[in-house]
XYZ file of C-alpha atoms in Angstrom:
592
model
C -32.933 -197.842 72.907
C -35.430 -195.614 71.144
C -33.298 -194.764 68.301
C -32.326 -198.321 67.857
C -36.384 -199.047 67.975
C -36.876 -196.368 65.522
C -34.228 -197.535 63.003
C -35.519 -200.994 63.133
C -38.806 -199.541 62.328
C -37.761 -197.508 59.775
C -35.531 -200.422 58.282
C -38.728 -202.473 58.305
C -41.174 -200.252 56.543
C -38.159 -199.846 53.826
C -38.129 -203.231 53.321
C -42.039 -203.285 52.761
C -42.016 -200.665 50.205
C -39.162 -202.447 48.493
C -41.160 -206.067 48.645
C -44.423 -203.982 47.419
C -42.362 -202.631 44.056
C -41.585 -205.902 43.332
C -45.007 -207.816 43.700
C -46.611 -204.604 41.721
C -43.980 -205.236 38.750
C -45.240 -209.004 38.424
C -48.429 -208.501 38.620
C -48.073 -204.969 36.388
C -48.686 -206.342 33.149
C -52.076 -207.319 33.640
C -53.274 -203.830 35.586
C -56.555 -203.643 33.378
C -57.475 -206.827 34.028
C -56.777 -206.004 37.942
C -59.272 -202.726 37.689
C -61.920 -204.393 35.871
C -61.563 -207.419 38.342
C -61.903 -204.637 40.940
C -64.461 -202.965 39.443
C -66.873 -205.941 39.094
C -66.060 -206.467 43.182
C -66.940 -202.908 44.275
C -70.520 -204.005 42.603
C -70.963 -206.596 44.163
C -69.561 -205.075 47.381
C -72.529 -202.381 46.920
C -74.957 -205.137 45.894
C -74.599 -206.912 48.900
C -75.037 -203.667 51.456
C -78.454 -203.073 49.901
C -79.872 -206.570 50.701
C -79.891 -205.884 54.690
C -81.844 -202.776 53.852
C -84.292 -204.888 51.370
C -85.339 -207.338 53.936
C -85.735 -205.429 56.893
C -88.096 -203.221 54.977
C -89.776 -206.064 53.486
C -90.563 -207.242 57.557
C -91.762 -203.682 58.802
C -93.850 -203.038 55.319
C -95.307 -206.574 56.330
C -96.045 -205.862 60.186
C -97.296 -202.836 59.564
C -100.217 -204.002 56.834
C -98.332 -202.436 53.758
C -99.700 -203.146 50.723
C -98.557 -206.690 49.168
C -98.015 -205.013 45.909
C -94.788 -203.276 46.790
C -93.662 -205.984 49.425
C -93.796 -207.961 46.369
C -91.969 -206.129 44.246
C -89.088 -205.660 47.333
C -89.095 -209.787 46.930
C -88.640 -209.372 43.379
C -85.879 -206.827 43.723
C -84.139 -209.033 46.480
C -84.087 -211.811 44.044
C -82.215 -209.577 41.383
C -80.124 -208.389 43.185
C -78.780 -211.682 44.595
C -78.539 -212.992 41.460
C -76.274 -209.984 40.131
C -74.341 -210.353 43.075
C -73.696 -214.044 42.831
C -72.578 -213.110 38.477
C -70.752 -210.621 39.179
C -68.944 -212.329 41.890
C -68.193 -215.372 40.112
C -66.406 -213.441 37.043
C -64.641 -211.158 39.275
C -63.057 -214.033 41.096
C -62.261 -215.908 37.651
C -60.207 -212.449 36.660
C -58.550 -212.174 40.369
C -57.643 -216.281 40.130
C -56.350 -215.450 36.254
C -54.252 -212.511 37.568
C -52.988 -214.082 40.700
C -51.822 -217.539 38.432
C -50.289 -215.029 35.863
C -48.065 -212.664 37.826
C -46.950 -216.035 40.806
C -45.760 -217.611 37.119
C -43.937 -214.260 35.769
C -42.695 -214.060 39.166
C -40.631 -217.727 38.794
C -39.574 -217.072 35.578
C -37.986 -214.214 36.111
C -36.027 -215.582 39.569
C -35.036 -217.659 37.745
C -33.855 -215.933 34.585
C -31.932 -214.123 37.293
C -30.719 -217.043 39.781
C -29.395 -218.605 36.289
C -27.410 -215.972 35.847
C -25.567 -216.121 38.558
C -22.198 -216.417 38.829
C -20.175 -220.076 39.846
C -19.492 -218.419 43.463
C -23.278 -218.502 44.248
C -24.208 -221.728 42.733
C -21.449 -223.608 44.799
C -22.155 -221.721 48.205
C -25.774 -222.098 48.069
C -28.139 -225.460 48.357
C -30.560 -225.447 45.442
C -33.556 -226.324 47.464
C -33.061 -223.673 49.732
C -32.876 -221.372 46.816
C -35.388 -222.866 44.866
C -38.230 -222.864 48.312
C -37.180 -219.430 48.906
C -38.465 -218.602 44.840
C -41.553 -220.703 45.457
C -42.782 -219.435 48.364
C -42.549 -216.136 47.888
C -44.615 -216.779 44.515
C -47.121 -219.452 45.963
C -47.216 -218.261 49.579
C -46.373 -214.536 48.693
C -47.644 -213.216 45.757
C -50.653 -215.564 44.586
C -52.175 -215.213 48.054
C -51.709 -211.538 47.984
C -53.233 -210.897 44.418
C -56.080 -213.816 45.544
C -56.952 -212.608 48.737
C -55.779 -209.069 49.901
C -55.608 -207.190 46.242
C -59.194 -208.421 45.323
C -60.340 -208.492 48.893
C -59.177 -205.422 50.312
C -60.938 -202.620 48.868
C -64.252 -204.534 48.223
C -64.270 -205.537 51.756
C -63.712 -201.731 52.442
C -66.397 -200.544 50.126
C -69.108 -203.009 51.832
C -67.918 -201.949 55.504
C -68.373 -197.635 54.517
C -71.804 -198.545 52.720
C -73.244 -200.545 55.361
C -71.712 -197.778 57.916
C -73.879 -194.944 56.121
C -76.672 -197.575 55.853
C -76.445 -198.150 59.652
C -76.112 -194.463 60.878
C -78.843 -193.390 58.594
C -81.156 -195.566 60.264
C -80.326 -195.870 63.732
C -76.817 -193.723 64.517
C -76.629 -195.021 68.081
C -76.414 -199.010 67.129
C -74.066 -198.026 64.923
C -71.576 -196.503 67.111
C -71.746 -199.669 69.150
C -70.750 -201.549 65.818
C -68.216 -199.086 65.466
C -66.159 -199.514 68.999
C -66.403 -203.119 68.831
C -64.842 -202.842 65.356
C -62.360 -200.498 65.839
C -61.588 -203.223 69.467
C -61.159 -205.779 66.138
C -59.046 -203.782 64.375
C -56.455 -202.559 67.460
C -56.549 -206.358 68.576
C -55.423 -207.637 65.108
C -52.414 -204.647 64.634
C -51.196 -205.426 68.252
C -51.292 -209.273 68.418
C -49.498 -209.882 64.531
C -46.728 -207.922 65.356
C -44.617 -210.657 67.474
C -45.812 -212.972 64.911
C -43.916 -211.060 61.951
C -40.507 -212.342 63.699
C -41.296 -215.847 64.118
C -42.343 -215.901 60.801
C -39.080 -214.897 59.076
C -37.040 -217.283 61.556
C -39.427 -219.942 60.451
C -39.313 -219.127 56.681
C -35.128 -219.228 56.934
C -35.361 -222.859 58.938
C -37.907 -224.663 55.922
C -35.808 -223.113 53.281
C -32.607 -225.097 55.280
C -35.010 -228.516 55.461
C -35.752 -228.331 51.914
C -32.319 -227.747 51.321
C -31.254 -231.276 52.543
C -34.399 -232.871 51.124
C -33.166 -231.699 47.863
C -29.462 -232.503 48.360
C -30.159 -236.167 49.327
C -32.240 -236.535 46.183
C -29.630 -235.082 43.861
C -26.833 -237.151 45.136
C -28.954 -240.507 45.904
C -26.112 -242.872 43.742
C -23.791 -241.339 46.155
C -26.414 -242.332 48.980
C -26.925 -245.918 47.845
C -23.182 -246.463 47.356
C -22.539 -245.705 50.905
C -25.869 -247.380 52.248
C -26.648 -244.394 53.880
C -30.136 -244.340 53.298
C -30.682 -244.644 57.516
C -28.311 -241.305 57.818
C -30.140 -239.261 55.083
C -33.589 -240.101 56.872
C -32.562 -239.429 60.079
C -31.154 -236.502 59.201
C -34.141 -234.424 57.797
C -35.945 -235.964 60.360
C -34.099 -233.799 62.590
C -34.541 -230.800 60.776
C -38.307 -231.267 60.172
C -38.647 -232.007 64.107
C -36.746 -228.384 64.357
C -39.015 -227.139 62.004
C -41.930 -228.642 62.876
C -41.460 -227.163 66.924
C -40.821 -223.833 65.024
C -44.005 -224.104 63.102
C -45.941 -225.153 66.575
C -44.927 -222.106 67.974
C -46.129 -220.035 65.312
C -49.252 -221.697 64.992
C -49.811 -221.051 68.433
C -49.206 -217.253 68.240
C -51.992 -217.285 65.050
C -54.541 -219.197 66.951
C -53.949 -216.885 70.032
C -54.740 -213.961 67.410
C -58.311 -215.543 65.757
C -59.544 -216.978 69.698
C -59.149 -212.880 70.897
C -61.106 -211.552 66.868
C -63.270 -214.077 67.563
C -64.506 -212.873 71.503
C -64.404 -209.550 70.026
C -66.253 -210.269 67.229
C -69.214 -212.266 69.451
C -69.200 -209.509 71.740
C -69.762 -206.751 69.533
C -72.906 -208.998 68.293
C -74.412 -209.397 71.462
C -73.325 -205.974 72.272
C -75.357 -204.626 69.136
C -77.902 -207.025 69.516
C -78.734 -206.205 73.341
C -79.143 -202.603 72.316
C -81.153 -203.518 69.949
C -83.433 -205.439 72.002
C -83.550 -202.567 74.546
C -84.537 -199.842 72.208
C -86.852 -201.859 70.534
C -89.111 -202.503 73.857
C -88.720 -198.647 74.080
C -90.288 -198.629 71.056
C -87.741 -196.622 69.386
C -86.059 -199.286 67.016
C -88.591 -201.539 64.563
C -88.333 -205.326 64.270
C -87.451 -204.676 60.261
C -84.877 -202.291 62.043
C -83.056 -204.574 64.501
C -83.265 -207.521 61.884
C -81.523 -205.146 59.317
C -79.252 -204.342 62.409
C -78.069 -208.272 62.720
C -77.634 -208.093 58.740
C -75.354 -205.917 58.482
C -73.486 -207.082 61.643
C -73.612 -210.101 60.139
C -72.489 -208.508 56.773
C -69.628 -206.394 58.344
C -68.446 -209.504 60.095
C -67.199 -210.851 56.776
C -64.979 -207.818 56.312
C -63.206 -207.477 59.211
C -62.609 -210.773 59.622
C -61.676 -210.846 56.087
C -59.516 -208.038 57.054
C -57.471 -209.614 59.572
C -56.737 -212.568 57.375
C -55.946 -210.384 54.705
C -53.467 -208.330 57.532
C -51.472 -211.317 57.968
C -51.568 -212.738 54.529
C -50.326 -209.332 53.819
C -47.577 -209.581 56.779
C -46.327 -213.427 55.520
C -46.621 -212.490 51.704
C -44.165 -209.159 52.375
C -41.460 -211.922 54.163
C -41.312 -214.523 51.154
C -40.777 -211.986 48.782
C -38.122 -210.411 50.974
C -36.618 -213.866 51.424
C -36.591 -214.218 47.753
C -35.205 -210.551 47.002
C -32.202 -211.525 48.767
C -31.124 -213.441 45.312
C -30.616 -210.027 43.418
C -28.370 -208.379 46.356
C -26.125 -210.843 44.131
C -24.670 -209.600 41.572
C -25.157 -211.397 38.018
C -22.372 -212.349 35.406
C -21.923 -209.730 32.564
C -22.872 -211.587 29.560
C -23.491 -208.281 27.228
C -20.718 -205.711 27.916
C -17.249 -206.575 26.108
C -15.585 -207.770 23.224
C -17.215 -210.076 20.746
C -14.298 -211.991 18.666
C -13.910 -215.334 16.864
C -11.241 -217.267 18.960
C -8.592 -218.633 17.290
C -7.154 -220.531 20.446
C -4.055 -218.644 21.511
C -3.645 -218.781 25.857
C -1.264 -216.607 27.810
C -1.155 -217.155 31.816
C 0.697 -214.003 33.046
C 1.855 -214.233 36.130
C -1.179 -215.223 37.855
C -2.469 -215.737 41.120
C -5.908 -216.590 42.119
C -7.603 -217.258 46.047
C -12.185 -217.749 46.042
C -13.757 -215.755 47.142
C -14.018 -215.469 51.579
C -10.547 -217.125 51.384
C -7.681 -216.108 52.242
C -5.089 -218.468 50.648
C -4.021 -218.453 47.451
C -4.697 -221.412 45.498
C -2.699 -220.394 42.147
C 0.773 -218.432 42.830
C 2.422 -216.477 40.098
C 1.470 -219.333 37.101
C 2.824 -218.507 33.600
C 2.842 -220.316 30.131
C 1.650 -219.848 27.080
C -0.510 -221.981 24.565
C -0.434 -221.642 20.734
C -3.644 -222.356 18.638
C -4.590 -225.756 18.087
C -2.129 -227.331 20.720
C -2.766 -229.871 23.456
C -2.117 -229.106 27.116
C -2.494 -231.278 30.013
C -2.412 -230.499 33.637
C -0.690 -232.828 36.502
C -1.128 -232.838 39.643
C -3.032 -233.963 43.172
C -5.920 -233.020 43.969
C -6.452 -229.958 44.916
C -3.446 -227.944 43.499
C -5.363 -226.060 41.634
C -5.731 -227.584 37.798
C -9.385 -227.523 37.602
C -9.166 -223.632 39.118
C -6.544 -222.588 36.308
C -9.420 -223.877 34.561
C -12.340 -221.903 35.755
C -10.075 -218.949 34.926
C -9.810 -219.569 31.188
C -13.892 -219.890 31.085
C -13.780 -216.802 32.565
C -16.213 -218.255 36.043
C -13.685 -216.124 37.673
C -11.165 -213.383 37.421
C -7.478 -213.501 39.216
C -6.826 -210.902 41.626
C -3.288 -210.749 40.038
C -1.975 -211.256 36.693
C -3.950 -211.649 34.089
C -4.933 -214.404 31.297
C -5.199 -213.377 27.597
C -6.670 -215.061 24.921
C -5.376 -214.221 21.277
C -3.262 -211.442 22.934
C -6.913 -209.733 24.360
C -7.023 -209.628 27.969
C -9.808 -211.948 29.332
C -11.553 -209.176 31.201
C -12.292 -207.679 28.043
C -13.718 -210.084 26.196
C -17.449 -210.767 25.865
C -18.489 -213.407 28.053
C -21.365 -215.223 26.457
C -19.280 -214.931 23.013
C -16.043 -216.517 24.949
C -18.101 -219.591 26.486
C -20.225 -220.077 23.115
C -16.923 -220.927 21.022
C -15.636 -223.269 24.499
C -16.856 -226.788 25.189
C -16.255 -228.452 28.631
C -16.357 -232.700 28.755
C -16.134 -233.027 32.842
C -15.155 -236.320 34.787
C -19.209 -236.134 36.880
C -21.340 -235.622 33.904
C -24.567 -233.803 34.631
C -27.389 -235.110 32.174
C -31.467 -233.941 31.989
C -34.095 -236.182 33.080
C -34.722 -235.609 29.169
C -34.076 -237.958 25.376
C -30.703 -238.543 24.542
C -31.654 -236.185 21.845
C -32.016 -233.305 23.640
C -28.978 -234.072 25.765
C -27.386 -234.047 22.865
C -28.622 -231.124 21.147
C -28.175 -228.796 24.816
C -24.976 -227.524 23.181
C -26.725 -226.455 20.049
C -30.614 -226.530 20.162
C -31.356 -225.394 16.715
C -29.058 -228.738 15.478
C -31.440 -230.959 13.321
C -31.540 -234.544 14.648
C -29.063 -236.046 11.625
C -26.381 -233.113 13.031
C -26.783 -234.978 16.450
C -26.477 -238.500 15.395
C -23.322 -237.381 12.637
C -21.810 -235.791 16.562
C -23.351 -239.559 18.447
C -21.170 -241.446 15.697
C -18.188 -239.326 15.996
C -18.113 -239.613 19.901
C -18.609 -243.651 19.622
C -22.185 -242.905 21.049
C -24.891 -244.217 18.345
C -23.683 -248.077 18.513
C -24.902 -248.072 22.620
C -28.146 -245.507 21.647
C -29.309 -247.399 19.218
C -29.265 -250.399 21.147
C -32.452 -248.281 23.774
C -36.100 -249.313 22.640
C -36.607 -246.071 21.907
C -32.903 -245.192 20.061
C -32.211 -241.319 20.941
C -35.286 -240.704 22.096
C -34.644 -242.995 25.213
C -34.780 -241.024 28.942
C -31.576 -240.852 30.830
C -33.182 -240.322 34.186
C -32.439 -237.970 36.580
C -28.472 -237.033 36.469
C -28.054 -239.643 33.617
C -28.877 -242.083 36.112
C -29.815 -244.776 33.655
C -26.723 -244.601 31.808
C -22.957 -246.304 32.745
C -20.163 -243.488 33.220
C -18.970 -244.596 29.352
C -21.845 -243.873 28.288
C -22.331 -240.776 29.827
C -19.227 -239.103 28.909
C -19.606 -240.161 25.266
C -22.824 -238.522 25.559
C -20.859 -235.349 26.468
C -18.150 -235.687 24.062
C -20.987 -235.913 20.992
C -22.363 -232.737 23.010
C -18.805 -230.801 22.848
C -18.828 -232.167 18.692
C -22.197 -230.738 17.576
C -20.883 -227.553 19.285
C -17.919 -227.324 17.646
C -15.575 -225.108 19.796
C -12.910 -223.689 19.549
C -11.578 -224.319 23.058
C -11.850 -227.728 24.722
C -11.497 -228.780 28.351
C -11.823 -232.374 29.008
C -11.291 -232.138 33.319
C -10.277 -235.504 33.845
C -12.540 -237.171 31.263
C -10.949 -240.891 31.553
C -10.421 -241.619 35.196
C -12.995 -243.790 36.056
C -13.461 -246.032 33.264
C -13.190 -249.747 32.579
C -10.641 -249.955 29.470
C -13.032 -250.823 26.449
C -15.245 -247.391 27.199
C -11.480 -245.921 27.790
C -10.568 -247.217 24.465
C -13.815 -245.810 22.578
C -13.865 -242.405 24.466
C -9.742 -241.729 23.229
C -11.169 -242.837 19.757
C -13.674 -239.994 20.190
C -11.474 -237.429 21.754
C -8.802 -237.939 18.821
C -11.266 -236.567 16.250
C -12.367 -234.475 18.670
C -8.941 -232.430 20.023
C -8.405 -232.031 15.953
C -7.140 -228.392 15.314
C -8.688 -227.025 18.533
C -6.468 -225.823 22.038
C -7.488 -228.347 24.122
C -6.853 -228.627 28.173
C -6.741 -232.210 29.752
C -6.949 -232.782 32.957
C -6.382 -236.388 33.757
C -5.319 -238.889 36.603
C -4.049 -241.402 33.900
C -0.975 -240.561 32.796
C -0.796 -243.172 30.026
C -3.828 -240.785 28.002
C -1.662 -237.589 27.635
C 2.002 -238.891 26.219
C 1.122 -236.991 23.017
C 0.511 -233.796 24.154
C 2.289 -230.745 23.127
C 2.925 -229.026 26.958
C 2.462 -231.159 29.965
C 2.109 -228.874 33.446
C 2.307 -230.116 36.581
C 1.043 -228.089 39.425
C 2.659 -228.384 42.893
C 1.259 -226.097 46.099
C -0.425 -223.741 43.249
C 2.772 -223.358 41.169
C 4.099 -224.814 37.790
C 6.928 -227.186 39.627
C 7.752 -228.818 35.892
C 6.606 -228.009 32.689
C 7.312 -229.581 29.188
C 6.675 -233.034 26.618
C 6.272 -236.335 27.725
C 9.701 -237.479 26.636
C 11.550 -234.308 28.359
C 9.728 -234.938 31.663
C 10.635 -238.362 32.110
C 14.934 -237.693 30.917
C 14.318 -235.990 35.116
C 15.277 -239.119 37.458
C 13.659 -236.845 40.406
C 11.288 -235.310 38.927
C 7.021 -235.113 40.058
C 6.098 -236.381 37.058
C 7.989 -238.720 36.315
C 7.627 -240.159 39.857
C 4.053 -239.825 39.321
C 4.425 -241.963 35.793
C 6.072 -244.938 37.849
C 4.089 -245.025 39.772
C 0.699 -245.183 38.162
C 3.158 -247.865 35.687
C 3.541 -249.863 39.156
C 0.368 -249.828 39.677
C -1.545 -251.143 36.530
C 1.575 -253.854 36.164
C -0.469 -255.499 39.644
């Protein structure tokens, strides 16, 4: 048990460190700012001790029939001094706010530089707001309330406790070792009672990232939500994960008010503790009334510190957790977008042999697929769903690897060929397409964002796209909405095709581009795909047959195998054959 304890504690004050390197590399960049900020707090820190001091000698000067002269002048000084304190204070906490805004923003940004980077594996596994809470809180909850309140806090709030210590002791050293135990009582309490709270707060961290997760999953799919009315479900739902969350939260609230009730008996009992002394020694006549009022000062004064001090403890505590929470993005491992070869594709394909199962599964969902594809030729893939067509591909993109075979474009072996440079020269029109809450302009422009606005409406015209655009009261600078949302699928999809145009690629994928359309945007979208496919290897995947008679290789996929592979014509001479079965009936079909 005590070497389990011990590796626990070990593992914990690891993960600290590790969480403390990576708030100090956000907030690095602006380190002189954070001394000077510090600086200007120690003054006022030592500002602050003195006016205890100031006023209790101003009362015993006064009892005592001092002269008015220098009482004066200790009025005079008081009001400096306060006023210096109250300058210096407000442009320290302008550079600790500036600092604290600065490094929580660098913070984002640079999650999610790395969360975009990413590979497909993640992205699919993982529920965007439970990654995106996790990046927030640790900058919001984490980092800006560390910089803001413990960074800027701590060692001020030090400096004024040791000052008005050697102020205390100098005047009167037994009241000050009763201000002393009671503080140290402050401190033990604080260390002891956060500990247990440290656990729930991790537990609680993981169960709001999971809430936020379906809050932002409903949202994202709400068409999918209306179609099915289940706008009853959805709220019910996250009801039931806020109640869970909410009980969690109770609990922990409980534990932190259970923590300030005990620093706050301590705290009133070190006062009346210091303050009966007080009283007694001064009717012994050993302590002055300037003497015990400086005494309640500076209990007063240290009061602000320690309890400063056990805020800052647990802001400390909760601030080390979200960033953890958020470091366990980069234990993922990003795509390689630098290392490899560079090359201008010319659009050959060879599938060797290969075989492919996703990651944490252990069934293959491509077995032993081979063919080839020459430059400039049009493939399309067959199949039901799920037989792996839009996994073969994910493997030409490169958004995975096969664990055997291999796939080679223009005779170089896809694993050695730069990645960034391989999906730069591809283009991708998918059946779902994902548009900005942004202009038609800028959706446009996302696959080239240097293109001038006559490049994207020459790419609008070629997809059949500027006829509908136009037709917006605001032309291409009309919002889609969130998804697209605003948009029909047509419309959409042209939208992507004039995307894949102003990019000009050399590879094309169009994953089952014309399934769901009425047949006037079918009609216009094969218009737009015609001048599109032109001189570049293109992959279709597509559900109507009728779209891909003219391609040069049709493959259909069976169980994660090629079952039949060749033209149009060739495939249908087979009276048994899947794809020709497939063609009869989809004929069947549109006939009713």
């Amino acid at each position: 048990m005590g070497a389990l304890k011990d590796k626990k504690i070990k593992k914990s004050r690891e993960a600290t460190r590790e969480a403390l390197k990576e708030i100090w590399e956000a907030i690095k960049p602006w380190k002189r700012k954070v001394f000077f900020g510090l600086f200007l707090f120690l003054i006022t820190s030592a500002i602050s001790a003195s006016i205890p001091y100031i006023y209790g000698s101003v009362t015993d000067m006064v009892l005592r029939g001092g002269k008015m002269d220098t009482v004066v002048w200790l009025l005079g000084m008081w009001l400096v001094v306060s006023f210096l304190r109250g300058f210096f204070s407000y442009k320290a906490s302008i550079i600790a706010n500036d600092v604290a805004v600065l490094s929580s923003n660098k913070f984002i940004v640079d999650y999610f530089a790395y969360v975009i980077k990413l590979p497909m594996t993640f992205h699919k596994d993982k529920k965007v707001g439970s990654v995106s809470q996790k990046i927030v809180n640790a900058a919001d909850r984490g980092l800006f309330d560390l910089v803001e309140n413990v960074l800027f806090s701590l060692l001020p709030n030090l400096t004024l406790f040791i000052i008005s210590l050697c102020f205390l002791f100098y005047t009167q050293k037994n009241l000050a070792l009763v201000l002393v135990l009671s503080s140290l009582a402050y401190i033990a309490i604080t260390l002891i009672l956060t500990r247990p709270i440290i656990k729930k707060e991790k537990k609680n961290r993981r169960i709001w990232e999971r809430v936020y997760g379906f809050f932002f999953d409903a949202l994202h799919n709400i068409h999918n939500v209306k179609l099915s009315s289940n706008e009853k479900y959805e709220i019910g739902r996250l009801q039931k994960n806020f109640d869970r969350a909410t009980e969690q939260n109770r609990k922990l609230f409980y534990l932190w008010n259970k923590l300030s009730f005990w620093q706050g008996v301590t705290f009133d009992a070190g006062f009346v503790a210091v303050f009966a002394a007080g009283v007694m020694m001064m009717s012994k006549g050993t302590l002055t009334v300037g003497q015990l009022l400086m005494f309640v000062g500076y209990t007063s004064l240290l009061t602000s510190p320690l309890a400063g001090l056990g805020k800052q403890y647990r802001t400390f505590r909760q601030a080390v957790v979200n960033v953890g929470r958020a470091m366990d993005l980069k234990k993922e491992k990003v795509e390689d977008l630098i290392s490899g070869r560079k090359m201008e594709i010319k659009g050959d394909f060879n599938f060797e042999d290969v075989s492919f199962a996703y990651p944490k599964k252990k069934e293959f969902v491509l077995k032993g697929v081979s063919f080839s594809v020459r430059k400039g030729e049009v493939v399309a893939l067959v199949g039901k769903s799920g037989v792996g067509k839009t996994t073969l591909m994910d493997l030409a993109g490169k958004y995975y690897l096969p664990q055997v075979g291999r796939v080679e474009i223009d005779g170089v072996d896809l694993k050695k060929i730069n990645l960034q440079s391989l999906r730069e020269q591809m283009a991708v029109v998918p059946q779902e397409v994902m548009l900005f809450n942004d202009t038609v302009l800028n959706n446009i422009r996302y696959a080239k964002p240097k293109a001038s606005e006559k490049e994207v409406k020459e790419a609008a015209k070629m997809a059949n796209a500027h006829e509908f655009i136009m037709k917006f009261s605001k032309g291409y600078r009309q919002v889609v909405g969130e998804r697209g949302i605003k948009l029909s699928t047509g419309q959409k999809q042209r939208i992507a095709i004039a995307r894949a145009i102003l990019r000009n690629p050399r590879i094309l994928i169009l994953d089952e581009a014309t399934s769901a359309l009425d047949s006037e945007s079918e009609k216009l979208i094969q218009e737009a795909l015609k001048k599109l496919v032109e001189g570049r290897t293109t992959f279709i995947i597509a559900h109507r047959l009728s779209t891909i008679q003219n391609a040069d290789k049709i493959i259909v996929l069976e169980n994660g195998k090629i079952a039949e592979m060749g033209r149009h014509e060739d495939l249908m001479k087979n009276p048994d054959g899947i794809y020709r079965n497939f063609w009869e009936l989809q004929t069947a079909r549109e006939r009713v």
